[in-house]
Amino acid sequence: MNRTRILAFKNKPPTSDGDGMIHREMGSPHQSKSTKKRRHISQTSERTLDAPEILDDFYLNLLDWGCNNVLAIALNDKVYLWDASNGSASELVTVSYEDGPITSVSWAPDGRHIAIGLNNSHVQLWDCQVKRQLRTLRGGHHHETRVNTLAWNNHILTTGGMDAKVINNDVRVREHTVACYMGHQLEVCGLKWSSSGKQLASGGNDNLLFIWDRFMAPSNSRTQWLHRLDDHTAAVKAIAWCPFQGNLLASGGGGSDQCIRFWNTHTGVCLNSVDTGSQVCALLWNKHERELLSSHGFTDNQLILWKYPSMRKMAELLGHTSRALYMAESPDGCTVATAAGDETLRLWNVFGTPEVAKPAVKLKPEPFANVCRIR
């Protein structure tokens, strides 16, 4: 503001010869610094699998990738498991016609158990190692209509339904309903817990985004939520918590909104809004770089990789011929799976390979040799 100089250039820039080559003096400090190699982002999917009869429904959540590297996908009334480590596929369950179709799937944090939301308002819990159903969540204060979305927080399974309810279920106890968050007016289609497990974000077809505090006791008062955010002008399904900043949340709006918004969930302030030009179906953060991936519907059904916080487009990935409704990230944070109404499941190597530190041979121990280095 006081117009003081921030940077002053004292040395002349290096001169170039006729070939456009820049001459530097030997021993220049710039040569010793290794420049970061630019990552190649493939514009096409590296693998395409069939996903017959997958439901083309914006409000459902039919794809999830567990920590044991197994991808779960719901195809109408069936759940299939695809082991990404060896490429083998198996059927977990076919639900009955009266109960189905399947409307949501979500792996528990242990990578062994999975929750399956159904059209009939029930939620089934399965042990995938032995392929056995453990229990069904229903009754009491549970949902009255289909369960669109699921989110785990340790032993708490949070469910969001077409009945606008958001319910916390303690899967360890018989009377599993432990909290019910009332705020949405229409069906809930997006749910995500923060990495700390203290805040829950929920999005709905009422164009609302809510932030709930895990330790704020639900009551009948209208102030049980932490923040009620109404900036979006279409359904909010795409929700993603930032892995490198605990109170940063990204949300995406549907067809008549098309915006990605960034929120400080402590204050409820909208930090930025970017018009993507198409329906935002899903969002994923890169675990290794400050990047965000969005999947879209009409008109191009594309994936867009954004640099954060500048929101510069780094890549657009085309391939789906129908809106890319469902998106999941591999446990190592490198591969992204997308599924669409075109009945394909595509795998994209969009986030690159994380750098692996090579163990250096040292003759003498250095000071702080046992301290973990942070890249």
Tab-separated table of C-alpha atoms in Angstrom:
chain	number	residue	atom	x	y	z
A	1	MET	CA	0.000	0.000	0.000
A	2	ASN	CA	2.898	2.384	0.671
A	3	ARG	CA	4.433	1.550	-2.730
A	4	THR	CA	7.722	0.342	-1.336
A	5	ARG	CA	9.796	-1.792	-3.660
A	6	ILE	CA	9.527	-5.514	-2.941
A	7	LEU	CA	12.061	-6.922	-5.415
A	8	ALA	CA	15.030	-5.120	-6.904
A	9	PHE	CA	16.894	-6.585	-9.887
A	10	LYS	CA	20.606	-5.776	-9.587
A	11	ASN	CA	22.239	-8.116	-12.106
A	12	LYS	CA	21.576	-7.956	-15.823
A	13	PRO	CA	19.870	-11.019	-17.300
A	14	PRO	CA	22.160	-13.523	-19.028
A	15	THR	CA	22.803	-12.749	-22.688
A	16	SER	CA	21.817	-15.200	-25.385
A	17	ASP	CA	23.795	-16.115	-28.498
A	18	GLY	CA	22.448	-16.373	-32.005
A	19	ASP	CA	21.038	-19.842	-31.387
A	20	GLY	CA	18.982	-18.591	-28.494
A	21	MET	CA	21.150	-20.502	-26.015
A	22	ILE	CA	21.770	-18.783	-22.691
A	23	HIS	CA	25.387	-18.751	-21.456
A	24	ARG	CA	25.914	-19.121	-17.730
A	25	GLU	CA	29.144	-18.949	-15.843
A	26	MET	CA	30.530	-22.253	-14.648
A	27	GLY	CA	29.629	-22.986	-11.082
A	28	SER	CA	26.416	-20.957	-11.217
A	29	PRO	CA	24.258	-21.762	-8.184
A	30	HIS	CA	21.238	-22.168	-10.467
A	31	GLN	CA	22.708	-25.283	-12.059
A	32	SER	CA	22.954	-27.201	-8.819
A	33	LYS	CA	19.254	-26.800	-8.079
A	34	SER	CA	17.224	-29.586	-9.623
A	35	THR	CA	14.206	-28.287	-11.474
A	36	LYS	CA	11.010	-30.238	-10.858
A	37	LYS	CA	10.141	-32.383	-13.851
A	38	ARG	CA	6.770	-31.518	-15.303
A	39	ARG	CA	4.283	-34.339	-14.873
A	40	HIS	CA	2.815	-35.889	-17.987
A	41	ILE	CA	-0.968	-36.136	-17.707
A	42	SER	CA	-2.461	-38.663	-20.099
A	43	GLN	CA	-5.522	-37.309	-21.903
A	44	THR	CA	-7.090	-40.752	-22.194
A	45	SER	CA	-8.117	-43.372	-19.657
A	46	GLU	CA	-5.549	-46.118	-19.172
A	47	ARG	CA	-8.216	-48.759	-18.717
A	48	THR	CA	-11.926	-49.101	-19.517
A	49	LEU	CA	-14.192	-51.698	-17.912
A	50	ASP	CA	-17.813	-52.552	-18.602
A	51	ALA	CA	-20.413	-51.338	-16.113
A	52	PRO	CA	-23.691	-52.699	-17.521
A	53	GLU	CA	-26.960	-51.417	-16.058
A	54	ILE	CA	-25.317	-48.743	-13.898
A	55	LEU	CA	-27.986	-46.231	-12.911
A	56	ASP	CA	-27.708	-42.817	-14.572
A	57	ASP	CA	-28.975	-40.905	-11.524
A	58	PHE	CA	-27.245	-37.716	-10.343
A	59	TYR	CA	-28.372	-38.171	-6.717
A	60	LEU	CA	-26.845	-41.620	-6.149
A	61	ASN	CA	-23.332	-42.662	-5.101
A	62	LEU	CA	-22.497	-46.008	-6.680
A	63	LEU	CA	-18.678	-46.167	-6.659
A	64	ASP	CA	-16.087	-46.370	-3.870
A	65	TRP	CA	-12.445	-47.467	-3.586
A	66	GLY	CA	-11.427	-49.054	-0.289
A	67	CYS	CA	-8.082	-48.858	1.513
A	68	ASN	CA	-7.406	-52.509	0.567
A	69	ASN	CA	-7.299	-51.450	-3.113
A	70	VAL	CA	-10.668	-52.972	-3.985
A	71	LEU	CA	-13.139	-50.976	-6.034
A	72	ALA	CA	-16.838	-51.467	-5.271
A	73	ILE	CA	-19.444	-50.581	-7.882
A	74	ALA	CA	-23.216	-50.988	-7.750
A	75	LEU	CA	-24.856	-52.041	-11.020
A	76	ASN	CA	-28.627	-51.868	-10.558
A	77	ASP	CA	-29.340	-54.623	-7.978
A	78	LYS	CA	-25.784	-56.025	-7.747
A	79	VAL	CA	-22.534	-54.979	-6.048
A	80	TYR	CA	-19.317	-56.044	-7.758
A	81	LEU	CA	-15.832	-55.927	-6.269
A	82	TRP	CA	-12.842	-55.297	-8.540
A	83	ASP	CA	-9.430	-55.956	-7.017
A	84	ALA	CA	-7.134	-53.349	-8.551
A	85	SER	CA	-3.980	-55.221	-7.497
A	86	ASN	CA	-4.691	-58.239	-9.716
A	87	GLY	CA	-7.642	-57.192	-11.893
A	88	SER	CA	-10.004	-59.883	-10.596
A	89	ALA	CA	-13.733	-59.171	-10.284
A	90	SER	CA	-16.358	-60.887	-8.170
A	91	GLU	CA	-19.998	-60.385	-7.283
A	92	LEU	CA	-20.696	-59.576	-3.634
A	93	VAL	CA	-24.488	-59.501	-3.531
A	94	THR	CA	-27.661	-59.364	-5.596
A	95	VAL	CA	-30.477	-57.692	-3.678
A	96	SER	CA	-34.099	-58.629	-4.205
A	97	TYR	CA	-36.348	-56.765	-6.607
A	98	GLU	CA	-38.439	-55.458	-3.674
A	99	ASP	CA	-35.378	-53.989	-1.916
A	100	GLY	CA	-33.442	-52.651	-4.898
A	101	PRO	CA	-32.010	-51.070	-6.797
A	102	ILE	CA	-28.835	-50.264	-4.856
A	103	THR	CA	-28.543	-46.513	-4.322
A	104	SER	CA	-25.173	-46.071	-2.536
A	105	VAL	CA	-22.009	-47.941	-1.535
A	106	SER	CA	-19.242	-46.961	0.900
A	107	TRP	CA	-16.216	-48.830	2.267
A	108	ALA	CA	-15.601	-48.735	6.001
A	109	PRO	CA	-12.174	-47.359	7.034
A	110	ASP	CA	-10.864	-50.918	7.596
A	111	GLY	CA	-11.271	-51.811	3.915
A	112	ARG	CA	-12.997	-55.063	4.863
A	113	HIS	CA	-16.578	-54.015	5.606
A	114	ILE	CA	-18.874	-52.198	3.232
A	115	ALA	CA	-22.201	-50.389	3.617
A	116	ILE	CA	-24.843	-50.700	0.912
A	117	GLY	CA	-27.763	-48.268	0.755
A	118	LEU	CA	-30.992	-49.499	-0.784
A	119	ASN	CA	-34.023	-48.061	-2.533
A	120	ASN	CA	-36.270	-49.465	0.226
A	121	SER	CA	-34.626	-47.213	2.907
A	122	HIS	CA	-32.475	-49.993	4.462
A	123	VAL	CA	-28.677	-50.127	4.746
A	124	GLN	CA	-26.878	-53.485	4.657
A	125	LEU	CA	-23.448	-54.059	6.227
A	126	TRP	CA	-21.270	-56.753	4.649
A	127	ASP	CA	-17.986	-58.447	5.501
A	128	CYS	CA	-16.303	-58.661	2.098
A	129	GLN	CA	-13.586	-61.134	3.109
A	130	VAL	CA	-16.094	-63.873	3.821
A	131	LYS	CA	-18.900	-62.360	1.681
A	132	ARG	CA	-21.403	-62.434	4.500
A	133	GLN	CA	-24.069	-59.935	5.488
A	134	LEU	CA	-23.588	-58.822	9.108
A	135	ARG	CA	-26.678	-56.722	9.735
A	136	THR	CA	-29.326	-54.405	8.307
A	137	LEU	CA	-29.894	-50.889	9.602
A	138	ARG	CA	-33.595	-50.047	9.636
A	139	GLY	CA	-36.536	-49.100	11.818
A	140	GLY	CA	-36.713	-46.577	14.635
A	141	HIS	CA	-35.731	-43.124	13.420
A	142	HIS	CA	-34.165	-44.483	10.246
A	143	HIS	CA	-34.938	-43.404	6.686
A	144	GLU	CA	-38.351	-43.669	5.086
A	145	THR	CA	-37.152	-43.649	1.469
A	146	ARG	CA	-34.039	-44.520	-0.516
A	147	VAL	CA	-30.559	-43.958	0.951
A	148	ASN	CA	-28.605	-41.840	-1.550
A	149	THR	CA	-25.294	-41.329	0.188
A	150	LEU	CA	-23.091	-42.813	2.932
A	151	ALA	CA	-20.056	-41.565	4.881
A	152	TRP	CA	-17.970	-43.284	7.570
A	153	ASN	CA	-16.393	-41.710	10.650
A	154	ASN	CA	-14.696	-44.612	12.459
A	155	HIS	CA	-17.605	-46.732	13.799
A	156	ILE	CA	-20.215	-44.079	12.908
A	157	LEU	CA	-21.926	-44.590	9.560
A	158	THR	CA	-23.741	-41.448	8.420
A	159	THR	CA	-26.555	-41.887	5.924
A	160	GLY	CA	-28.364	-39.338	3.780
A	161	GLY	CA	-31.736	-40.049	2.243
A	162	MET	CA	-34.390	-38.937	-0.168
A	163	ASP	CA	-36.423	-38.021	2.934
A	164	ALA	CA	-33.957	-35.113	3.602
A	165	LYS	CA	-32.660	-36.783	6.784
A	166	VAL	CA	-28.992	-37.111	7.757
A	167	ILE	CA	-28.579	-39.872	10.355
A	168	ASN	CA	-25.595	-41.029	12.417
A	169	ASN	CA	-25.589	-44.784	13.033
A	170	ASP	CA	-23.298	-46.480	15.564
A	171	VAL	CA	-22.804	-49.846	13.870
A	172	ARG	CA	-21.525	-51.449	17.126
A	173	VAL	CA	-24.807	-51.252	19.018
A	174	ARG	CA	-28.304	-52.650	18.576
A	175	GLU	CA	-30.090	-49.282	18.712
A	176	HIS	CA	-27.888	-47.854	15.998
A	177	THR	CA	-29.452	-44.399	15.451
A	178	VAL	CA	-27.491	-41.984	17.661
A	179	ALA	CA	-28.147	-38.610	15.988
A	180	CYS	CA	-30.360	-37.111	13.303
A	181	TYR	CA	-29.390	-33.843	11.608
A	182	MET	CA	-32.440	-31.930	10.368
A	183	GLY	CA	-31.863	-29.027	8.004
A	184	HIS	CA	-32.318	-30.136	4.416
A	185	GLN	CA	-35.685	-29.634	2.755
A	186	LEU	CA	-35.161	-32.049	-0.144
A	187	GLU	CA	-33.164	-35.236	-0.720
A	188	VAL	CA	-29.581	-35.435	0.506
A	189	CYS	CA	-27.118	-36.493	-2.206
A	190	GLY	CA	-23.665	-35.604	-0.825
A	191	LEU	CA	-21.989	-36.492	2.512
A	192	LYS	CA	-18.353	-36.225	3.581
A	193	TRP	CA	-16.649	-36.247	7.006
A	194	SER	CA	-13.549	-34.130	7.518
A	195	SER	CA	-10.293	-36.034	8.115
A	196	SER	CA	-10.392	-35.022	11.794
A	197	GLY	CA	-13.860	-36.537	12.145
A	198	LYS	CA	-15.117	-33.353	13.788
A	199	GLN	CA	-17.090	-31.811	10.940
A	200	LEU	CA	-19.607	-33.271	8.496
A	201	ALA	CA	-20.579	-31.629	5.205
A	202	SER	CA	-23.912	-32.471	3.600
A	203	GLY	CA	-25.330	-31.326	0.274
A	204	GLY	CA	-28.836	-31.657	-1.063
A	205	ASN	CA	-31.275	-31.154	-3.898
A	206	ASP	CA	-32.475	-28.036	-2.042
A	207	ASN	CA	-29.246	-26.321	-3.267
A	208	LEU	CA	-28.034	-26.149	0.351
A	209	LEU	CA	-24.690	-27.102	1.851
A	210	PHE	CA	-24.574	-27.696	5.623
A	211	ILE	CA	-21.588	-27.998	7.945
A	212	TRP	CA	-22.387	-29.977	11.093
A	213	ASP	CA	-20.269	-30.206	14.226
A	214	ARG	CA	-19.815	-33.749	15.513
A	215	PHE	CA	-19.967	-32.570	19.123
A	216	MET	CA	-22.861	-30.146	18.754
A	217	ALA	CA	-25.816	-32.048	20.159
A	218	PRO	CA	-28.717	-32.202	17.668
A	219	SER	CA	-31.931	-30.678	18.947
A	220	ASN	CA	-35.230	-29.473	17.565
A	221	SER	CA	-33.910	-25.922	17.322
A	222	ARG	CA	-32.998	-24.502	13.919
A	223	THR	CA	-29.470	-23.681	15.031
A	224	GLN	CA	-28.098	-27.198	15.395
A	225	TRP	CA	-25.918	-26.807	12.292
A	226	LEU	CA	-22.621	-24.962	12.329
A	227	HIS	CA	-23.158	-23.310	8.920
A	228	ARG	CA	-26.032	-23.204	6.440
A	229	LEU	CA	-24.576	-22.208	3.069
A	230	ASP	CA	-26.985	-21.246	0.288
A	231	ASP	CA	-24.706	-19.806	-2.416
A	232	HIS	CA	-25.226	-22.678	-4.875
A	233	THR	CA	-28.193	-22.414	-7.251
A	234	ALA	CA	-28.526	-26.148	-7.996
A	235	ALA	CA	-28.186	-29.467	-6.181
A	236	VAL	CA	-24.950	-29.946	-4.219
A	237	LYS	CA	-23.643	-33.481	-4.654
A	238	ALA	CA	-19.904	-32.940	-5.162
A	239	ILE	CA	-18.162	-32.390	-1.801
A	240	ALA	CA	-14.448	-32.805	-0.990
A	241	TRP	CA	-12.416	-31.888	2.101
A	242	CYS	CA	-8.924	-30.593	1.387
A	243	PRO	CA	-6.173	-33.031	2.522
A	244	PHE	CA	-3.622	-30.301	3.292
A	245	GLN	CA	-5.878	-27.736	4.987
A	246	GLY	CA	-8.336	-29.151	7.493
A	247	ASN	CA	-10.921	-26.359	7.366
A	248	LEU	CA	-11.025	-26.038	3.566
A	249	LEU	CA	-13.988	-27.593	1.756
A	250	ALA	CA	-14.761	-27.682	-1.970
A	251	SER	CA	-18.317	-28.098	-3.227
A	252	GLY	CA	-19.805	-28.308	-6.709
A	253	GLY	CA	-23.237	-27.344	-8.012
A	254	GLY	CA	-25.504	-29.102	-10.480
A	255	GLY	CA	-26.752	-28.157	-13.935
A	256	SER	CA	-28.080	-24.640	-13.313
A	257	ASP	CA	-25.159	-23.675	-11.040
A	258	GLN	CA	-22.008	-25.258	-12.536
A	259	CYS	CA	-19.730	-23.617	-9.953
A	260	ILE	CA	-17.021	-24.993	-7.688
A	261	ARG	CA	-16.949	-23.075	-4.410
A	262	PHE	CA	-14.336	-23.121	-1.671
A	263	TRP	CA	-15.278	-22.632	1.979
A	264	ASN	CA	-13.579	-21.895	5.264
A	265	THR	CA	-15.651	-24.240	7.429
A	266	HIS	CA	-14.607	-22.534	10.669
A	267	THR	CA	-16.102	-19.215	9.609
A	268	GLY	CA	-18.534	-20.283	6.877
A	269	VAL	CA	-16.994	-17.779	4.460
A	270	CYS	CA	-16.912	-18.545	0.720
A	271	LEU	CA	-13.269	-18.067	-0.278
A	272	ASN	CA	-13.652	-18.422	-4.042
A	273	SER	CA	-16.086	-19.471	-6.753
A	274	VAL	CA	-15.209	-20.779	-10.216
A	275	ASP	CA	-17.714	-21.235	-13.049
A	276	THR	CA	-16.821	-24.541	-14.738
A	277	GLY	CA	-19.341	-24.246	-17.588
A	278	SER	CA	-21.027	-27.580	-16.878
A	279	GLN	CA	-22.756	-29.621	-14.192
A	280	VAL	CA	-20.333	-30.613	-11.403
A	281	CYS	CA	-20.886	-34.280	-10.525
A	282	ALA	CA	-17.934	-35.100	-8.254
A	283	LEU	CA	-14.755	-33.598	-6.767
A	284	LEU	CA	-11.450	-35.158	-5.623
A	285	TRP	CA	-8.319	-33.547	-4.205
A	286	ASN	CA	-4.856	-34.764	-5.193
A	287	LYS	CA	-3.138	-36.093	-2.060
A	288	HIS	CA	0.334	-35.293	-3.384
A	289	GLU	CA	-0.043	-31.895	-5.052
A	290	ARG	CA	-2.240	-28.839	-4.606
A	291	GLU	CA	-4.682	-29.886	-7.292
A	292	LEU	CA	-8.396	-30.590	-7.562
A	293	LEU	CA	-10.154	-32.888	-10.031
A	294	SER	CA	-13.764	-32.312	-11.049
A	295	SER	CA	-16.050	-34.549	-13.110
A	296	HIS	CA	-18.835	-33.115	-15.220
A	297	GLY	CA	-22.046	-33.695	-17.093
A	298	PHE	CA	-23.560	-31.846	-20.054
A	299	THR	CA	-22.063	-30.980	-22.490
A	300	ASP	CA	-18.641	-32.638	-22.575
A	301	ASN	CA	-18.881	-35.183	-19.713
A	302	GLN	CA	-15.231	-34.428	-19.033
A	303	LEU	CA	-12.812	-34.421	-16.114
A	304	ILE	CA	-10.952	-31.186	-15.371
A	305	LEU	CA	-7.737	-31.013	-13.351
A	306	TRP	CA	-7.313	-27.633	-11.639
A	307	LYS	CA	-4.260	-26.095	-9.997
A	308	TYR	CA	-5.128	-24.786	-6.534
A	309	PRO	CA	-5.525	-21.997	-5.512
A	310	SER	CA	-5.116	-20.280	-8.916
A	311	MET	CA	-7.776	-22.620	-10.430
A	312	ARG	CA	-5.842	-22.727	-13.661
A	313	LYS	CA	-6.918	-25.635	-15.881
A	314	MET	CA	-4.074	-28.151	-16.109
A	315	ALA	CA	-5.848	-30.800	-18.182
A	316	GLU	CA	-9.228	-31.801	-19.594
A	317	LEU	CA	-9.846	-35.521	-19.923
A	318	LEU	CA	-12.437	-36.737	-22.410
A	319	GLY	CA	-13.786	-40.221	-22.931
A	320	HIS	CA	-17.172	-40.629	-21.275
A	321	THR	CA	-20.160	-40.178	-23.578
A	322	SER	CA	-22.538	-39.643	-20.671
A	323	ARG	CA	-22.166	-37.523	-17.529
A	324	ALA	CA	-19.340	-38.707	-15.274
A	325	LEU	CA	-21.497	-39.077	-12.176
A	326	TYR	CA	-19.308	-41.208	-9.911
A	327	MET	CA	-15.640	-40.785	-9.004
A	328	ALA	CA	-13.286	-42.525	-6.562
A	329	GLU	CA	-9.572	-42.353	-5.760
A	330	SER	CA	-7.125	-45.233	-5.286
A	331	PRO	CA	-5.563	-45.665	-1.812
A	332	ASP	CA	-2.153	-44.468	-3.062
A	333	GLY	CA	-3.801	-41.327	-4.418
A	334	CYS	CA	-2.526	-41.799	-7.984
A	335	THR	CA	-5.355	-43.384	-9.977
A	336	VAL	CA	-8.916	-42.121	-10.295
A	337	ALA	CA	-11.895	-44.265	-11.268
A	338	THR	CA	-14.964	-42.749	-12.908
A	339	ALA	CA	-18.257	-44.373	-13.817
A	340	ALA	CA	-20.938	-42.901	-16.051
A	341	GLY	CA	-24.328	-43.567	-17.560
A	342	ASP	CA	-22.519	-44.742	-20.714
A	343	GLU	CA	-22.033	-48.031	-18.795
A	344	THR	CA	-18.262	-47.764	-18.589
A	345	LEU	CA	-15.868	-47.610	-15.656
A	346	ARG	CA	-12.678	-45.758	-16.597
A	347	LEU	CA	-9.339	-45.597	-14.787
A	348	TRP	CA	-7.239	-42.455	-15.211
A	349	ASN	CA	-3.615	-41.961	-14.201
A	350	VAL	CA	-4.281	-38.298	-13.527
A	351	PHE	CA	-2.582	-37.607	-10.191
A	352	GLY	CA	0.810	-39.065	-11.160
A	353	THR	CA	3.142	-41.185	-9.073
A	354	PRO	CA	4.220	-39.993	-5.637
A	355	GLU	CA	7.929	-39.378	-5.225
A	356	VAL	CA	9.727	-42.190	-3.425
A	357	ALA	CA	12.731	-41.107	-1.411
A	358	LYS	CA	15.740	-43.265	-2.288
A	359	PRO	CA	17.594	-44.536	0.781
A	360	ALA	CA	21.037	-42.959	0.755
A	361	VAL	CA	24.039	-44.882	1.994
A	362	LYS	CA	25.629	-42.939	4.852
A	363	LEU	CA	28.940	-43.771	6.474
A	364	LYS	CA	28.480	-41.658	9.564
A	365	PRO	CA	25.184	-40.822	11.273
A	366	GLU	CA	24.119	-37.240	10.799
A	367	PRO	CA	22.469	-35.003	13.377
A	368	PHE	CA	18.682	-35.458	13.318
A	369	ALA	CA	19.141	-38.583	11.200
A	370	ASN	CA	16.092	-40.201	12.800
A	371	VAL	CA	13.766	-37.267	12.229
A	372	CYS	CA	11.259	-37.864	9.444
A	373	ARG	CA	11.807	-35.479	6.585
A	374	ILE	CA	8.782	-33.690	5.179
A	375	ARG	CA	8.781	-33.269	1.415
